[in-house]
Coordinates of C-alpha atoms in Angstrom, one line a residue:
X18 CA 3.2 -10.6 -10.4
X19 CA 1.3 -11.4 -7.1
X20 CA 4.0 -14.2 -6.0
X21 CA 5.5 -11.3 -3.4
X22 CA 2.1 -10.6 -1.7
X23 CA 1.3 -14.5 -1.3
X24 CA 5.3 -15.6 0.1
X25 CA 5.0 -12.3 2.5
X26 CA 1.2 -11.9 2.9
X27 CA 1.9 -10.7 6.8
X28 CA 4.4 -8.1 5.3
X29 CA 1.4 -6.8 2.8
X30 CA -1.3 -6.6 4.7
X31 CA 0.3 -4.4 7.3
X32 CA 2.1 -2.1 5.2
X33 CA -0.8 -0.5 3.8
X34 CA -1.3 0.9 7.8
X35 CA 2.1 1.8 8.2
X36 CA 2.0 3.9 5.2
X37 CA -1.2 5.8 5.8
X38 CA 0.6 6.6 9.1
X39 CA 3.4 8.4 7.7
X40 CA 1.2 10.5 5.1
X41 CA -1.3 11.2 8.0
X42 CA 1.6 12.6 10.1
X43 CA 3.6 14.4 6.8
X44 CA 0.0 16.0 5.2
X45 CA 1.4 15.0 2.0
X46 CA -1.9 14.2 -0.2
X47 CA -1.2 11.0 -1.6
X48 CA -4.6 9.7 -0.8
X49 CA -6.3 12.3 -2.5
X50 CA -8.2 9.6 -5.0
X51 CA -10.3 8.9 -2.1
X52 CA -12.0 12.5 -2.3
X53 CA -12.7 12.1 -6.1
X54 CA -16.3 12.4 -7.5
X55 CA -15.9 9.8 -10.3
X56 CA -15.9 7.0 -8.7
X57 CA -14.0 5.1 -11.6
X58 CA -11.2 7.9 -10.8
X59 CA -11.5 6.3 -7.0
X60 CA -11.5 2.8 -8.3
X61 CA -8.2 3.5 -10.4
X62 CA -6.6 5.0 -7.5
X63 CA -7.2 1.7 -5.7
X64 CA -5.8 -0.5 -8.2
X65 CA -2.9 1.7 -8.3
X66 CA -2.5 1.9 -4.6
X67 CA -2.9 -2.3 -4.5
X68 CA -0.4 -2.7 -7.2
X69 CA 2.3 -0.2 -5.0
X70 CA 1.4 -2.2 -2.0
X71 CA 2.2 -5.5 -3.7
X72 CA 5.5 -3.7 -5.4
X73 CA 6.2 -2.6 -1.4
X74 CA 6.1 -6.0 -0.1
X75 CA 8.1 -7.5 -3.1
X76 CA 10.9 -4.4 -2.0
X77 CA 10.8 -5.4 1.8
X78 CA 11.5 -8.7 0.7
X79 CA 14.1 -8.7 -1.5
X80 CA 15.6 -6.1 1.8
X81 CA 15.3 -8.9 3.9
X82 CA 12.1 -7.5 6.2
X83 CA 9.8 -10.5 6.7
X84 CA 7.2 -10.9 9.1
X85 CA 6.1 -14.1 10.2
X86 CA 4.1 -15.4 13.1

């Protein structure tokens, strides 16, 4: 399950950036975990927003986006 993350760790870590860029600039609340009260709320959010991330990475791979160094 975390096989995509490790062959494109490049990929992952900087989609997470690009992505909060394009909600910031549409004002869609996708993020809206973050303003939760229960923090176990805020901790599910996280776990689902890392599992998406790692589903992203696997999607931009099997695309063909890579990034290496």
């Amino acid at each position: 399950m975390f096989k995509p993350a490790g062959q494109n760790s490049l990929t992952t870590y900087l989609a997470p950036d690009l992505i909060y860029y394009i909600v910031w600039m549409t004002g869609f609340p996708l993020l809206f975990y973050k303003q939760l009260e229960s923090p176990l709320l805020v901790i599910a959010g996280s776990l689902v927003w890392a599992f998406a991330m790692i589903g992203f990475a696997a999607l931009l791979s099997k695309i063909g986006i890579r990034l290496k160094l």
